[in-house]
GROMACS .gro file of N, CA and C in nm:
model
  360
    1MET      N    1   6.316   6.767  -0.136
    1MET     CA    2   6.431   6.826  -0.152
    1MET      C    3   6.534   6.822  -0.279
    2THR      N    4   6.572   6.921  -0.313
    2THR     CA    5   6.640   6.954  -0.427
    2THR      C    6   6.797   6.986  -0.366
    3ILE      N    7   6.880   6.916  -0.471
    3ILE     CA    8   7.020   6.916  -0.425
    3ILE      C    9   7.089   7.014  -0.502
    4GLN      N   10   7.178   7.107  -0.465
    4GLN     CA   11   7.226   7.217  -0.525
    4GLN      C   12   7.362   7.146  -0.590
    5ALA      N   13   7.385   7.164  -0.726
    5ALA     CA   14   7.510   7.111  -0.757
    5ALA      C   15   7.628   7.218  -0.721
    6SER      N   16   7.602   7.336  -0.742
    6SER     CA   17   7.693   7.460  -0.720
    6SER      C   18   7.631   7.579  -0.721
    7PRO      N   19   7.664   7.676  -0.631
    7PRO     CA   20   7.776   7.657  -0.501
    7PRO      C   21   7.733   7.577  -0.394
    8LEU      N   22   7.825   7.518  -0.340
    8LEU     CA   23   7.779   7.437  -0.209
    8LEU      C   24   7.722   7.516  -0.114
    9GLY      N   25   7.762   7.635  -0.079
    9GLY     CA   26   7.704   7.740   0.017
    9GLY      C   27   7.801   7.823   0.006
   10LEU      N   28   7.754   7.936   0.100
   10LEU     CA   29   7.839   8.078   0.127
   10LEU      C   30   7.921   8.061   0.254
   11HIS      N   31   8.029   8.099   0.262
   11HIS     CA   32   8.100   8.106   0.368
   11HIS      C   33   8.164   8.243   0.377
   12THR      N   34   8.123   8.310   0.533
   12THR     CA   35   8.146   8.438   0.523
   12THR      C   36   8.254   8.444   0.642
   13LEU      N   37   8.354   8.530   0.632
   13LEU     CA   38   8.464   8.549   0.745
   13LEU      C   39   8.458   8.715   0.757
   14LEU      N   40   8.444   8.741   0.896
   14LEU     CA   41   8.458   8.882   0.937
   14LEU      C   42   8.551   8.894   1.020
   15THR      N   43   8.601   9.011   1.022
   15THR     CA   44   8.695   9.095   1.128
   15THR      C   45   8.639   9.210   1.183
   16LEU      N   46   8.576   9.208   1.292
   16LEU     CA   47   8.495   9.326   1.347
   16LEU      C   48   8.563   9.411   1.450
   17HIS      N   49   8.555   9.498   1.466
   17HIS     CA   50   8.590   9.610   1.587
   17HIS      C   51   8.463   9.645   1.618
   18VAL      N   52   8.498   9.610   1.824
   18VAL     CA   53   8.396   9.626   1.894
   18VAL      C   54   8.415   9.754   1.993
   19GLU      N   55   8.353   9.829   2.023
   19GLU     CA   56   8.374   9.904   2.114
   19GLU      C   57   8.328   9.877   2.255
   20ASP      N   58   8.208   9.804   2.265
   20ASP     CA   59   8.174   9.740   2.388
   20ASP      C   60   8.255   9.605   2.440
   21TYR      N   61   8.335   9.641   2.533
   21TYR     CA   62   8.423   9.559   2.586
   21TYR      C   63   8.371   9.453   2.672
   22LYS      N   64   8.241   9.483   2.714
   22LYS     CA   65   8.164   9.337   2.762
   22LYS      C   66   8.131   9.250   2.659
   23LYS      N   67   8.102   9.286   2.524
   23LYS     CA   68   8.066   9.181   2.447
   23LYS      C   69   8.162   9.103   2.411
   24LEU      N   70   8.299   9.132   2.431
   24LEU     CA   71   8.383   9.050   2.399
   24LEU      C   72   8.460   8.955   2.509
   25ILE      N   73   8.398   8.975   2.632
   25ILE     CA   74   8.437   8.886   2.737
   25ILE      C   75   8.328   8.826   2.790
   26GLU      N   76   8.196   8.838   2.775
   26GLU     CA   77   8.078   8.780   2.813
   26GLU      C   78   8.012   8.669   2.731
   27ILE      N   79   8.075   8.561   2.756
   27ILE     CA   80   8.039   8.440   2.646
   27ILE      C   81   7.925   8.407   2.655
   28SER      N   82   7.829   8.410   2.759
   28SER     CA   83   7.695   8.386   2.768
   28SER      C   84   7.603   8.503   2.680
   29GLN      N   85   7.634   8.609   2.652
   29GLN     CA   86   7.577   8.692   2.553
   29GLN      C   87   7.571   8.637   2.441
   30PHE      N   88   7.686   8.602   2.404
   30PHE     CA   89   7.705   8.540   2.266
   30PHE      C   90   7.628   8.426   2.225
   31ILE      N   91   7.661   8.328   2.331
   31ILE     CA   92   7.563   8.193   2.319
   31ILE      C   93   7.413   8.206   2.312
   32ASP      N   94   7.356   8.306   2.418
   32ASP     CA   95   7.227   8.330   2.403
   32ASP      C   96   7.161   8.392   2.289
   33PHE      N   97   7.256   8.480   2.200
   33PHE     CA   98   7.219   8.567   2.087
   33PHE      C   99   7.218   8.460   1.976
   34THR      N  100   7.330   8.358   1.972
   34THR     CA  101   7.322   8.257   1.880
   34THR      C  102   7.227   8.190   1.901
   35GLU      N  103   7.172   8.115   2.004
   35GLU     CA  104   7.031   8.055   2.021
   35GLU      C  105   6.923   8.112   1.959
   36THR      N  106   6.905   8.277   1.956
   36THR     CA  107   6.792   8.329   1.905
   36THR      C  108   6.819   8.334   1.751
   37ILE      N  109   6.933   8.340   1.697
   37ILE     CA  110   6.969   8.330   1.551
   37ILE      C  111   6.930   8.181   1.502
   38LEU      N  112   6.961   8.090   1.592
   38LEU     CA  113   6.925   7.950   1.524
   38LEU      C  114   6.765   7.929   1.510
   39LYS      N  115   6.704   7.993   1.616
   39LYS     CA  116   6.560   8.003   1.594
   39LYS      C  117   6.506   8.084   1.497
   40LYS      N  118   6.572   8.209   1.503
   40LYS     CA  119   6.497   8.284   1.400
   40LYS      C  120   6.529   8.222   1.228
   41TYR      N  121   6.638   8.173   1.227
   41TYR     CA  122   6.678   8.139   1.084
   41TYR      C  123   6.666   7.963   1.074
   42THR      N  124   6.575   7.922   1.175
   42THR     CA  125   6.547   7.779   1.175
   42THR      C  126   6.681   7.693   1.125
   43LEU      N  127   6.770   7.692   1.198
   43LEU     CA  128   6.900   7.627   1.190
   43LEU      C  129   6.909   7.526   1.298
   44GLU      N  130   6.976   7.408   1.288
   44GLU     CA  131   6.970   7.302   1.367
   44GLU      C  132   7.101   7.281   1.422
   45LYS      N  133   7.116   7.302   1.554
   45LYS     CA  134   7.227   7.274   1.626
   45LYS      C  135   7.269   7.143   1.636
   46VAL      N  136   7.402   7.084   1.601
   46VAL     CA  137   7.418   6.961   1.655
   46VAL      C  138   7.534   6.930   1.756
   47GLY      N  139   7.576   7.050   1.802
   47GLY     CA  140   7.707   7.061   1.911
   47GLY      C  141   7.740   7.208   1.934
   48ILE      N  142   7.793   7.222   2.033
   48ILE     CA  143   7.878   7.351   2.068
   48ILE      C  144   7.968   7.321   2.149
   49ALA      N  145   8.086   7.402   2.126
   49ALA     CA  146   8.224   7.361   2.205
   49ALA      C  147   8.262   7.519   2.245
   50SER      N  148   8.304   7.565   2.366
   50SER     CA  149   8.364   7.685   2.390
   50SER      C  150   8.480   7.665   2.503
   51HIS      N  151   8.555   7.791   2.508
   51HIS     CA  152   8.623   7.806   2.578
   51HIS      C  153   8.658   7.948   2.616
   52VAL      N  154   8.697   7.976   2.755
   52VAL     CA  155   8.715   8.120   2.822
   52VAL      C  156   8.864   8.118   2.814
   53PHE      N  157   8.952   8.214   2.810
   53PHE     CA  158   9.072   8.225   2.822
   53PHE      C  159   9.107   8.309   2.944
   54ASP      N  160   9.220   8.318   2.988
   54ASP     CA  161   9.281   8.380   3.102
   54ASP      C  162   9.245   8.542   3.104
   55ASN      N  163   9.246   8.604   3.001
   55ASN     CA  164   9.196   8.721   2.971
   55ASN      C  165   9.066   8.739   2.937
   56GLU      N  166   8.993   8.675   2.968
   56GLU     CA  167   8.833   8.640   2.951
   56GLU      C  168   8.797   8.641   2.812
   57SER      N  169   8.898   8.648   2.703
   57SER     CA  170   8.833   8.649   2.587
   57SER      C  171   8.787   8.502   2.558
   58TYR      N  172   8.701   8.480   2.453
   58TYR     CA  173   8.627   8.335   2.442
   58TYR      C  174   8.646   8.310   2.273
   59THR      N  175   8.637   8.162   2.275
   59THR     CA  176   8.599   8.093   2.134
   59THR      C  177   8.468   8.008   2.164
   60VAL      N  178   8.418   8.000   2.070
   60VAL     CA  179   8.267   7.972   2.053
   60VAL      C  180   8.263   7.888   1.905
   61ALA      N  181   8.196   7.772   1.923
   61ALA     CA  182   8.179   7.683   1.782
   61ALA      C  183   8.051   7.615   1.801
   62PHE      N  184   7.976   7.678   1.733
   62PHE     CA  185   7.824   7.589   1.691
   62PHE      C  186   7.821   7.509   1.554
   63CYS      N  187   7.837   7.378   1.580
   63CYS     CA  188   7.830   7.294   1.462
   63CYS      C  189   7.683   7.274   1.447
   64LEU      N  190   7.639   7.299   1.310
   64LEU     CA  191   7.511   7.297   1.285
   64LEU      C  192   7.495   7.194   1.162
   65MET      N  193   7.357   7.133   1.150
   65MET     CA  194   7.338   7.058   1.069
   65MET      C  195   7.363   7.132   0.918
   66GLU      N  196   7.340   7.249   0.923
   66GLU     CA  197   7.372   7.314   0.794
   66GLU      C  198   7.526   7.363   0.785
   67SER      N  199   7.621   7.325   0.875
   67SER     CA  200   7.777   7.367   0.882
   67SER      C  201   7.771   7.434   1.023
   68HIS      N  202   7.855   7.556   1.042
   68HIS     CA  203   7.895   7.630   1.149
   68HIS      C  204   7.882   7.774   1.190
   69ILE      N  205   7.879   7.843   1.294
   69ILE     CA  206   7.918   7.961   1.321
   69ILE      C  207   8.023   7.940   1.425
   70CYS      N  208   8.116   8.017   1.418
   70CYS     CA  209   8.240   8.046   1.523
   70CYS      C  210   8.279   8.188   1.544
   71VAL      N  211   8.322   8.190   1.661
   71VAL     CA  212   8.375   8.333   1.690
   71VAL      C  213   8.481   8.316   1.780
   72HIS      N  214   8.576   8.407   1.768
   72HIS     CA  215   8.697   8.414   1.839
   72HIS      C  216   8.731   8.568   1.877
   73THR      N  217   8.740   8.595   2.029
   73THR     CA  218   8.743   8.751   2.038
   73THR      C  219   8.852   8.789   2.094
   74TRP      N  220   8.909   8.911   2.076
   74TRP     CA  221   9.040   8.958   2.123
   74TRP      C  222   8.979   9.109   2.217
   75PRO      N  223   8.952   9.097   2.324
   75PRO     CA  224   8.936   9.207   2.396
   75PRO      C  225   9.042   9.299   2.423
   76GLU      N  226   9.145   9.265   2.396
   76GLU     CA  227   9.287   9.350   2.440
   76GLU      C  228   9.283   9.440   2.303
   77ASN      N  229   9.249   9.402   2.179
   77ASN     CA  230   9.237   9.460   2.072
   77ASN      C  231   9.093   9.546   2.024
   78GLN      N  232   8.997   9.511   2.097
   78GLN     CA  233   8.892   9.516   2.076
   78GLN      C  234   8.823   9.458   1.921
   79ASN      N  235   8.878   9.351   1.913
   79ASN     CA  236   8.824   9.278   1.782
   79ASN      C  237   8.775   9.140   1.801
   80LEU      N  238   8.721   9.081   1.688
   80LEU     CA  239   8.674   8.965   1.706
   80LEU      C  240   8.674   8.882   1.544
   81ALA      N  241   8.669   8.763   1.531
   81ALA     CA  242   8.675   8.700   1.414
   81ALA      C  243   8.531   8.627   1.407
   82LEU      N  244   8.456   8.615   1.305
   82LEU     CA  245   8.328   8.554   1.310
   82LEU      C  246   8.328   8.483   1.166
   83ASP      N  247   8.325   8.365   1.167
   83ASP     CA  248   8.296   8.269   1.068
   83ASP      C  249   8.151   8.209   1.044
   84ILE      N  250   8.111   8.229   0.934
   84ILE     CA  251   7.945   8.174   0.923
   84ILE      C  252   7.947   8.091   0.783
   85TYR      N  253   7.909   7.968   0.785
   85TYR     CA  254   7.920   7.887   0.686
   85TYR      C  255   7.764   7.802   0.688
   86LEU      N  256   7.691   7.831   0.577
   86LEU     CA  257   7.565   7.744   0.568
   86LEU      C  258   7.591   7.700   0.446
   87CYS      N  259   7.560   7.535   0.435
   87CYS     CA  260   7.577   7.475   0.290
   87CYS      C  261   7.443   7.487   0.214
   88ASN      N  262   7.432   7.486   0.091
   88ASN     CA  263   7.291   7.481   0.001
   88ASN      C  264   7.258   7.333  -0.016
   89TYR      N  265   7.287   7.248   0.077
   89TYR     CA  266   7.202   7.104   0.032
   89TYR      C  267   7.053   7.092   0.008
   90SER      N  268   6.992   7.158   0.093
   90SER     CA  269   6.856   7.147   0.082
   90SER      C  270   6.779   7.299   0.020
   91GLN      N  271   6.849   7.385   0.030
   91GLN     CA  272   6.813   7.529  -0.023
   91GLN      C  273   6.909   7.624  -0.046
   92ASP      N  274   6.887   7.728  -0.116
   92ASP     CA  275   6.994   7.809  -0.113
   92ASP      C  276   6.997   7.920  -0.013
   93ASN      N  277   7.095   7.919   0.076
   93ASN     CA  278   7.142   7.967   0.207
   93ASN      C  279   7.202   8.097   0.185
   94THR      N  280   7.206   8.157   0.079
   94THR     CA  281   7.337   8.265   0.043
   94THR      C  282   7.265   8.376   0.141
   95GLN      N  283   7.148   8.407   0.120
   95GLN     CA  284   7.081   8.533   0.158
   95GLN      C  285   7.084   8.542   0.289
   96LYS      N  286   7.046   8.407   0.357
   96LYS     CA  287   7.034   8.391   0.513
   96LYS      C  288   7.179   8.403   0.579
   97VAL      N  289   7.293   8.357   0.515
   97VAL     CA  290   7.429   8.384   0.545
   97VAL      C  291   7.456   8.556   0.578
   98ARG      N  292   7.422   8.598   0.475
   98ARG     CA  293   7.448   8.763   0.486
   98ARG      C  294   7.340   8.811   0.580
   99ASN      N  295   7.240   8.772   0.601
   99ASN     CA  296   7.160   8.830   0.699
   99ASN      C  297   7.212   8.794   0.826
  100ILE      N  298   7.244   8.688   0.850
  100ILE     CA  299   7.298   8.641   1.013
  100ILE      C  300   7.435   8.739   1.020
  101ALA      N  301   7.502   8.750   0.936
  101ALA     CA  302   7.617   8.846   0.933
  101ALA      C  303   7.587   8.964   0.995
  102GLN      N  304   7.477   9.027   0.935
  102GLN     CA  305   7.428   9.141   0.957
  102GLN      C  306   7.377   9.157   1.111
  103ASP      N  307   7.299   9.053   1.127
  103ASP     CA  308   7.236   9.060   1.270
  103ASP      C  309   7.371   9.065   1.366
  104TYR      N  310   7.490   8.984   1.352
  104TYR     CA  311   7.599   8.985   1.455
  104TYR      C  312   7.660   9.137   1.463
  105ILE      N  313   7.674   9.167   1.316
  105ILE     CA  314   7.731   9.311   1.321
  105ILE      C  315   7.649   9.414   1.408
  106THR      N  316   7.525   9.377   1.400
  106THR     CA  317   7.442   9.473   1.492
  106THR      C  318   7.446   9.475   1.632
  107PHE      N  319   7.432   9.324   1.659
  107PHE     CA  320   7.456   9.288   1.820
  107PHE      C  321   7.574   9.308   1.874
  108PHE      N  322   7.692   9.321   1.811
  108PHE     CA  323   7.819   9.353   1.881
  108PHE      C  324   7.828   9.506   1.834
  109GLY      N  325   7.750   9.580   1.750
  109GLY     CA  326   7.762   9.730   1.749
  109GLY      C  327   7.922   9.739   1.684
  110ALA      N  328   7.928   9.667   1.590
  110ALA     CA  329   8.052   9.665   1.520
  110ALA      C  330   8.084   9.727   1.395
  111LYS      N  331   8.207   9.775   1.381
  111LYS     CA  332   8.247   9.819   1.244
  111LYS      C  333   8.328   9.699   1.175
  112ILE      N  334   8.306   9.699   1.072
  112ILE     CA  335   8.380   9.582   0.966
  112ILE      C  336   8.496   9.627   0.936
  113LEU      N  337   8.640   9.548   0.971
  113LEU     CA  338   8.727   9.570   0.959
  113LEU      C  339   8.754   9.488   0.808
  114LYS      N  340   8.713   9.370   0.798
  114LYS     CA  341   8.759   9.274   0.691
  114LYS      C  342   8.617   9.185   0.671
  115GLN      N  343   8.590   9.181   0.540
  115GLN     CA  344   8.462   9.097   0.531
  115GLN      C  345   8.501   8.989   0.381
  116ILE      N  346   8.526   8.862   0.410
  116ILE     CA  347   8.548   8.790   0.253
  116ILE      C  348   8.424   8.695   0.282
  117GLU      N  349   8.357   8.693   0.141
  117GLU     CA  350   8.252   8.595   0.117
  117GLU      C  351   8.345   8.489   0.020
  118VAL      N  352   8.322   8.381   0.034
  118VAL     CA  353   8.369   8.235  -0.034
  118VAL      C  354   8.247   8.151  -0.074
  119ASN      N  355   8.240   8.161  -0.207
  119ASN     CA  356   8.140   8.056  -0.254
  119ASN      C  357   8.204   7.934  -0.264
  120ARG      N  358   8.165   7.822  -0.195
  120ARG     CA  359   8.218   7.684  -0.190
  120ARG      C  360   8.175   7.593  -0.320
   0.00000   0.00000   0.00000
C-alpha cells in the first residue's frame, strides 16, 4: 500500500438541474443506484443515513471507507446537490471521482448548474 502525501483526494461538489421529478423524490432509486456505483468502483460502505422530508425531497449520506457520497434534493426547484469525496490513501482516486460524478449526471439525466473540484 502506497500512502499519498498530496493531494489527499478529490472532492467534487455538484449542483444539478433534473427534469425527471420522480428522481428527486424516490429515495430508493438513488440508494439502489448508489449501491451499484459502490460495486462498480469497488468502494466499501461503512454506513448510510437518510431522511425523507414532508415535500418528499430526500437527503442521503453514504459513509465510505474511502470517504463519502451525499445528496440533497429540491424537487420544488428541480435541483439537487451532490457531494463526492474519495481520499487517495491507498491509490489515486481522482479519475474515479470524476467517473462517479458523470455516472450520477447520467442517472439523473441532469444538467450541470455548478461544479467545483477541490483537491484536499
